[in-house]
mmCIF file of C-alpha atoms in Angstrom:
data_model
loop_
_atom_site.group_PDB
_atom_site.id
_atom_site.type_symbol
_atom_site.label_atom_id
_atom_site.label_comp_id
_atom_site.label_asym_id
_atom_site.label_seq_id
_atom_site.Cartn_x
_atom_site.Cartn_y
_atom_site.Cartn_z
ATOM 1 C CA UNK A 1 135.137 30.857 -83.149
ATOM 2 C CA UNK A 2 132.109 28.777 -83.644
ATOM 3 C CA UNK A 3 129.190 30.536 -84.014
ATOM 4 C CA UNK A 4 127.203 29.630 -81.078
ATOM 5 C CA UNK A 5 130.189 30.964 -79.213
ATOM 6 C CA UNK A 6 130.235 33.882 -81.192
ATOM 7 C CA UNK A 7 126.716 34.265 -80.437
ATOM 8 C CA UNK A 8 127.257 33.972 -76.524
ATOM 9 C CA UNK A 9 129.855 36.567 -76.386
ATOM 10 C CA UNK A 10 127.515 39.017 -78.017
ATOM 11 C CA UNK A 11 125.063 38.578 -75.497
ATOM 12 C CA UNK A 12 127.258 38.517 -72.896
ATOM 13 C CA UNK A 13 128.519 41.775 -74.279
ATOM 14 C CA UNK A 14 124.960 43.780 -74.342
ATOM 15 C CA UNK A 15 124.463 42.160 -70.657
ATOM 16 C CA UNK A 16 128.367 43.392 -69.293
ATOM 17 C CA UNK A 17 127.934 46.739 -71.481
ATOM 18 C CA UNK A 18 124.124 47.966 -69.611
ATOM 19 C CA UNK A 19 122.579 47.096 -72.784
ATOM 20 C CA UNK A 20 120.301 44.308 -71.205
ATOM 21 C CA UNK A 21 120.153 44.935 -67.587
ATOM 22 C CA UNK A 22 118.595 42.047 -64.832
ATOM 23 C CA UNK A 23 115.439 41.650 -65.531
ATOM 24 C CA UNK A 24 115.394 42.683 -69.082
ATOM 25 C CA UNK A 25 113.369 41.194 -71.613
ATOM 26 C CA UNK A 26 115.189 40.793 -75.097
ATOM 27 C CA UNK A 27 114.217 41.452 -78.074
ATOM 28 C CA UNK A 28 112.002 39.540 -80.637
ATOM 29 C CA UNK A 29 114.266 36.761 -81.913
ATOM 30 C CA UNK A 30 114.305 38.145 -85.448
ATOM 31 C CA UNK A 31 115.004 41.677 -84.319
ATOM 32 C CA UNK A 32 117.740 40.407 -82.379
ATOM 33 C CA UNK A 33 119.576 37.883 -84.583
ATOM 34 C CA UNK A 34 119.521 40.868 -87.159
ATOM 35 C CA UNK A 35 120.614 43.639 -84.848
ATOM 36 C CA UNK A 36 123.756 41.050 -83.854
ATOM 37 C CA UNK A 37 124.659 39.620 -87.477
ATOM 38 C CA UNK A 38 123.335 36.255 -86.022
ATOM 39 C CA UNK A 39 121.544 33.270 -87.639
ATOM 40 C CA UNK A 40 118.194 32.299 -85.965
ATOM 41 C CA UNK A 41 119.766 28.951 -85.132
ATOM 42 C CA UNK A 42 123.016 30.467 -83.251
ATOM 43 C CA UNK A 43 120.693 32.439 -81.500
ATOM 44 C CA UNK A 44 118.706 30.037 -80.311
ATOM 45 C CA UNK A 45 121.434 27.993 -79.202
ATOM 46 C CA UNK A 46 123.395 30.887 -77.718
ATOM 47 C CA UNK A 47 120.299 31.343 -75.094
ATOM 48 C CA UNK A 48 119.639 27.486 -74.938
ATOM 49 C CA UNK A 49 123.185 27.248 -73.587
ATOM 50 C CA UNK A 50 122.708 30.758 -71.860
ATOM 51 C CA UNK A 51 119.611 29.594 -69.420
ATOM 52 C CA UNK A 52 121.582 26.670 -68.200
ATOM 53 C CA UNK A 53 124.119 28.821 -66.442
ATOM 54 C CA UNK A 54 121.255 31.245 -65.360
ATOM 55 C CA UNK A 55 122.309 34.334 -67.148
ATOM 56 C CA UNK A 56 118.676 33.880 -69.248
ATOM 57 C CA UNK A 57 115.814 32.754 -68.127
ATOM 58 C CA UNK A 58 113.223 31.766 -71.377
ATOM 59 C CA UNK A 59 109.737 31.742 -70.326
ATOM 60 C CA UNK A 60 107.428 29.353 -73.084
ATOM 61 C CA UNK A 61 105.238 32.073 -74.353
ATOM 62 C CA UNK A 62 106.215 35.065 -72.722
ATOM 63 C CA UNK A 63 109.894 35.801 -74.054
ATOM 64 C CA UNK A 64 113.284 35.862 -72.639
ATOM 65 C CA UNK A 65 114.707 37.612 -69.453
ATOM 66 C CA UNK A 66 118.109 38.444 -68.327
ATOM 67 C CA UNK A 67 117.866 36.774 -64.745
ATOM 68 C CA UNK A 68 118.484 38.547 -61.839
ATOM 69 C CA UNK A 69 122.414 37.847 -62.391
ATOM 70 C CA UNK A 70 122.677 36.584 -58.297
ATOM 71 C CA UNK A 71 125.624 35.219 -57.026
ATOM 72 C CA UNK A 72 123.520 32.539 -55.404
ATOM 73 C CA UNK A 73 121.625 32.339 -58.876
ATOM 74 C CA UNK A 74 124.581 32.090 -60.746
ATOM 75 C CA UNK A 75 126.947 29.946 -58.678
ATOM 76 C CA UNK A 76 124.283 26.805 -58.496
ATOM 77 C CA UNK A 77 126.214 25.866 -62.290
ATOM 78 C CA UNK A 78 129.317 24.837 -60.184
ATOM 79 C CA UNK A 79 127.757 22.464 -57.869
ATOM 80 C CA UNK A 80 126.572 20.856 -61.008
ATOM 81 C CA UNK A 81 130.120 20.803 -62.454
ATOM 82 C CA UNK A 82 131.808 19.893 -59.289
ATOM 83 C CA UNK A 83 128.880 17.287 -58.813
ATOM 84 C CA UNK A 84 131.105 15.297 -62.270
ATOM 85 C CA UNK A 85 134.339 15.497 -59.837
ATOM 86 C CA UNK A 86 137.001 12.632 -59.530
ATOM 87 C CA UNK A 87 137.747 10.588 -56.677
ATOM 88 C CA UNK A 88 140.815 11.651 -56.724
ATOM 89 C CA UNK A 89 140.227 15.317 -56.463
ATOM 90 C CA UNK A 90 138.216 15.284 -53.861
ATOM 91 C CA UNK A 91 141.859 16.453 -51.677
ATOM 92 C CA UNK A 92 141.878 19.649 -54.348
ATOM 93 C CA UNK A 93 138.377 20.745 -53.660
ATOM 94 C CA UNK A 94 139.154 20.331 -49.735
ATOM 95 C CA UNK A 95 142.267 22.281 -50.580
ATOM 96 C CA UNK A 96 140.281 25.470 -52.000
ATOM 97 C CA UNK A 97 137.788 25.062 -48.856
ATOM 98 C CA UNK A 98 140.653 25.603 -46.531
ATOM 99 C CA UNK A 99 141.380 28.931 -47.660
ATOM 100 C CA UNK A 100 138.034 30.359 -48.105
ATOM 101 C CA UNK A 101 136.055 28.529 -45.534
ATOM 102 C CA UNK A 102 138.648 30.281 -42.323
ATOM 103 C CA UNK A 103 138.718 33.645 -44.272
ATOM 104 C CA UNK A 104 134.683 33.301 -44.413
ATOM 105 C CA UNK A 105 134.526 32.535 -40.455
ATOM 106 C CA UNK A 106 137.210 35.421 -39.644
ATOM 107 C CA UNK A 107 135.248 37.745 -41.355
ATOM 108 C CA UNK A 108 132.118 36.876 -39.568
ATOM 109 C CA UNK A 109 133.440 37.096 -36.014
ATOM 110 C CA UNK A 110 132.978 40.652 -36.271
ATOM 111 C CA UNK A 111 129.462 40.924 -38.236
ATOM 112 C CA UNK A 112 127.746 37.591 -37.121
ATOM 113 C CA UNK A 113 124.299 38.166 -34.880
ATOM 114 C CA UNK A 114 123.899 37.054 -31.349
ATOM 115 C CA UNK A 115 121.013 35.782 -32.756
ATOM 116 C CA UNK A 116 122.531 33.860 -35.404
ATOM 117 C CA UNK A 117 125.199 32.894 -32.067
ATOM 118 C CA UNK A 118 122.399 31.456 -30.821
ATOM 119 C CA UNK A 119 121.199 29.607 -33.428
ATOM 120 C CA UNK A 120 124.299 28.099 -34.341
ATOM 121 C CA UNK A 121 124.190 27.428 -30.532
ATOM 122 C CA UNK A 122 120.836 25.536 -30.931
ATOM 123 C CA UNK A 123 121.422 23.461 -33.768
ATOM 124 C CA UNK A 124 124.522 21.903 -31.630
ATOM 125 C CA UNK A 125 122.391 21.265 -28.706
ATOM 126 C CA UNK A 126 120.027 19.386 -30.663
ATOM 127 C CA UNK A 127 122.172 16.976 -31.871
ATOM 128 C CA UNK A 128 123.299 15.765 -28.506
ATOM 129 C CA UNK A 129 126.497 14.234 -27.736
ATOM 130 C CA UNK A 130 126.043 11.148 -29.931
ATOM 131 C CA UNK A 131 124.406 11.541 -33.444
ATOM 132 C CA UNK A 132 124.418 9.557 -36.581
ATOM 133 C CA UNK A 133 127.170 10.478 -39.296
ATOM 134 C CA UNK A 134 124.044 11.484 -41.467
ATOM 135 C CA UNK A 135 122.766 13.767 -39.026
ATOM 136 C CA UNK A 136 126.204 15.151 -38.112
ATOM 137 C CA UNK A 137 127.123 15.896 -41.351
ATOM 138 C CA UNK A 138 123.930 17.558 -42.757
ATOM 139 C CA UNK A 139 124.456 19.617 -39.038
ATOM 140 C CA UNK A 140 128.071 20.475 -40.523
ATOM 141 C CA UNK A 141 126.531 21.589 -43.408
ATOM 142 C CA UNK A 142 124.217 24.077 -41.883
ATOM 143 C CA UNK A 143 126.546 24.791 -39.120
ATOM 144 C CA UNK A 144 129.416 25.795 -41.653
ATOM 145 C CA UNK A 145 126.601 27.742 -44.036
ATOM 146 C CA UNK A 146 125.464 30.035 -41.419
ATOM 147 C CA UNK A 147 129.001 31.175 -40.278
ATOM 148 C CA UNK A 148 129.579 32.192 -43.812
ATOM 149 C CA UNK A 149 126.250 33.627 -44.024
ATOM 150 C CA UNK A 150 127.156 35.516 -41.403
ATOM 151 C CA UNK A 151 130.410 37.218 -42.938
ATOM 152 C CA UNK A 152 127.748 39.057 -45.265
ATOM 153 C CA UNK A 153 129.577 37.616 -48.323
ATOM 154 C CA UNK A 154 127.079 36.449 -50.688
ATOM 155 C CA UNK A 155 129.618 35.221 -53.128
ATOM 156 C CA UNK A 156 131.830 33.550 -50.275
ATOM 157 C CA UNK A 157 128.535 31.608 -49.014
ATOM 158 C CA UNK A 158 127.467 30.443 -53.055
ATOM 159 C CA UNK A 159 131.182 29.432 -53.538
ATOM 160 C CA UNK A 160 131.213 26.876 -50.268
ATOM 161 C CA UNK A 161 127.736 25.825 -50.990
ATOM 162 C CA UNK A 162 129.023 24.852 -54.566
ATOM 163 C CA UNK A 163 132.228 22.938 -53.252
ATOM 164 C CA UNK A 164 130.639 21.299 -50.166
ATOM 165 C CA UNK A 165 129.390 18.110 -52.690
ATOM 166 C CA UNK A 166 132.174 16.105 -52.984
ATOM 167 C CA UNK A 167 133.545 17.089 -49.642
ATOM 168 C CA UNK A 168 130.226 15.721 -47.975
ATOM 169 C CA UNK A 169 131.209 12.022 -49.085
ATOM 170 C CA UNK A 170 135.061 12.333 -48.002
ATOM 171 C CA UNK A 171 132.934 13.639 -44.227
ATOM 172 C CA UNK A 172 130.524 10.927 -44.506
ATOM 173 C CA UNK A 173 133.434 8.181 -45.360
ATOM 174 C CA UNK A 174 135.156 9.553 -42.137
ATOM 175 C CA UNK A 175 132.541 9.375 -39.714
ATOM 176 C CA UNK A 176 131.839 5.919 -40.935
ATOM 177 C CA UNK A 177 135.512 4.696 -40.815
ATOM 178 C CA UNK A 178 137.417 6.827 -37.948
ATOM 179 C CA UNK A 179 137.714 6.170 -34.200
ATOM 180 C CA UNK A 180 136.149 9.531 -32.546
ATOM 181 C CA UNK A 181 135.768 11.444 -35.592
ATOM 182 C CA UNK A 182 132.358 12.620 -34.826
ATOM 183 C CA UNK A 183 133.093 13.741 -31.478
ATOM 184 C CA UNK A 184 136.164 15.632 -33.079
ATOM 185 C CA UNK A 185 133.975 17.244 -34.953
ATOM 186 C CA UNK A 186 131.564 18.439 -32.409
ATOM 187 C CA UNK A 187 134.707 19.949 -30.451
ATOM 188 C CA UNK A 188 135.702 21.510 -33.313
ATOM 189 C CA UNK A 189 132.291 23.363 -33.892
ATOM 190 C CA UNK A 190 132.003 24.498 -30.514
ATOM 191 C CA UNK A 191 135.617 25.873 -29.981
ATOM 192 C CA UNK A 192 134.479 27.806 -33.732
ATOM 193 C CA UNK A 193 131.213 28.870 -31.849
ATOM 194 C CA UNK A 194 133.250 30.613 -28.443
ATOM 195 C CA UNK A 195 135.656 32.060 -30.836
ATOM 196 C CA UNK A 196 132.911 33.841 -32.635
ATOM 197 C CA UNK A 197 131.304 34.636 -29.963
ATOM 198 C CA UNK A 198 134.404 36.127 -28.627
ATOM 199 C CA UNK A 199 134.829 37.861 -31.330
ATOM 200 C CA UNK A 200 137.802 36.650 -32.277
ATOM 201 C CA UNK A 201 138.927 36.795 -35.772
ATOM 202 C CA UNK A 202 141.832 34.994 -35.671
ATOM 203 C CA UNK A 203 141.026 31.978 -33.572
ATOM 204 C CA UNK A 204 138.074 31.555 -35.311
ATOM 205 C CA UNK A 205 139.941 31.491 -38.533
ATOM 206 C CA UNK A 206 142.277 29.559 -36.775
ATOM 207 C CA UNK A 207 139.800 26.684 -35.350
ATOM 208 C CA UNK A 208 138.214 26.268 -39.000
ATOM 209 C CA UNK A 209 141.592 26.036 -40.604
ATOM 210 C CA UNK A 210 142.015 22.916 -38.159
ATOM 211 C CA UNK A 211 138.286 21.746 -38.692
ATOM 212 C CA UNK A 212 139.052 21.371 -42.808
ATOM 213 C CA UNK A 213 142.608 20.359 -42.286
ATOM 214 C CA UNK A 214 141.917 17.280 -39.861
ATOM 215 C CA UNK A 215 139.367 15.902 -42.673
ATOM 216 C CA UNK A 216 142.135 16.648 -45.345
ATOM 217 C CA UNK A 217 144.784 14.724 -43.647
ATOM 218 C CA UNK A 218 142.828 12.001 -42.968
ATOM 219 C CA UNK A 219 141.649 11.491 -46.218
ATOM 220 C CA UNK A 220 145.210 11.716 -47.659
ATOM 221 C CA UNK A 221 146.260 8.979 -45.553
ATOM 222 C CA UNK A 222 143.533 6.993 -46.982
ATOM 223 C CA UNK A 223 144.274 7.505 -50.454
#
């Protein structure tokens, strides 16, 4: 094992063990190399590499702090990895939306607000019966991020966040190149909005497993 990893896993083992809880300042850098068998070097790459992902947060003179360890906090690394994705999987990361985006929108029939409802409600109203791509799919964007924020799934609503990149061009390339795709889409959300507001678990799983789907076949005819 290189050392630098070596050096990560022992930090990741005082965080996963209680030793360093969120929020936690560590140790001097000397005290802590020492205490862990580490060079000075590892170390400092070890937490270099460490504060990228958000599990350390290194404040110039102050010291370093085990972050808050989020989900939110800690998911915003896979946007920037999926960010480096391939045309070409663009159909794999639609693939992992369609089963967690319907299980996300079941799960908030029951827990969603009538005041979220409502704003969900708004935000289509707004955008009239005829708006841009851009403005429909930034609205698809919020539309599909409050539904999961209404499941109460914090983890569920960093994961989508963190996929919807490369799935925003493939919605973008549609609107642009599809007869009727925005209006589609505005069907879609609605029928997704009365299910929720019904209450209804399984057609609104049911109505966003048809909302990803129509975007996934379309693309793979394209391809």
């Amino acid at each position: 094992m290189a050392v630098t990893d070596e050096a990560i896993e022992k930090i990741k083992g005082m965080i996963v063990s209680g030793a360093l809880r969120p929020g936690d300042r560590l140790p001097r850098e000397g005290e802590l190399a020492a205490d862990l068998g580490l060079s000075r070097n590892s170390l400092r790459e070890a937490v270099r590499a460490l504060s990228l992902i958000r599990i350390l947060d290194v404040r110039q003179g102050d010291g370093t702090y085990v972050t808050s360890l989020d989900p939110q906090l800690l998911l915003e690394a896979l946007s920037f990895v999926v960010d480096f994705h391939r045309d070409d999987t663009v159909l794999e990361f639609l693939a992992v939306r369609r089963i967690l985006e319907p299980a996300a929108t079941a799960m908030a029939a029951p827990r969603i607000s009538e005041g979220q409802l409502d704003a969900l409600q708004a935000q289509l109203d707004r955008l009239g019966a005829a708006p841009s791509v851009e403005e429909l799919v930034a609205a698809d964007l919020d539309f599909h991020r409050g539904i999961v924020r209404g499941s109460g799934n914090t983890v569920l609503c960093s994961l989508l966040d963190g996929l919807s990149g490369p799935t925003t061009r493939a919605r973008i390339w549609r609107g642009l190149t599809q007869e009727d795709a925005v209006a589609g889409t505005l069907r879609e959300h609605r029928a997704i909005l009365a299910a929720l507001r019904d209450r209804d678990a399984e057609a609104a799983r049911s109505w966003a497993t048809v909302h990803i789907a129509s975007v996934e076949q379309w693309l793979r005819s394209t391809l």
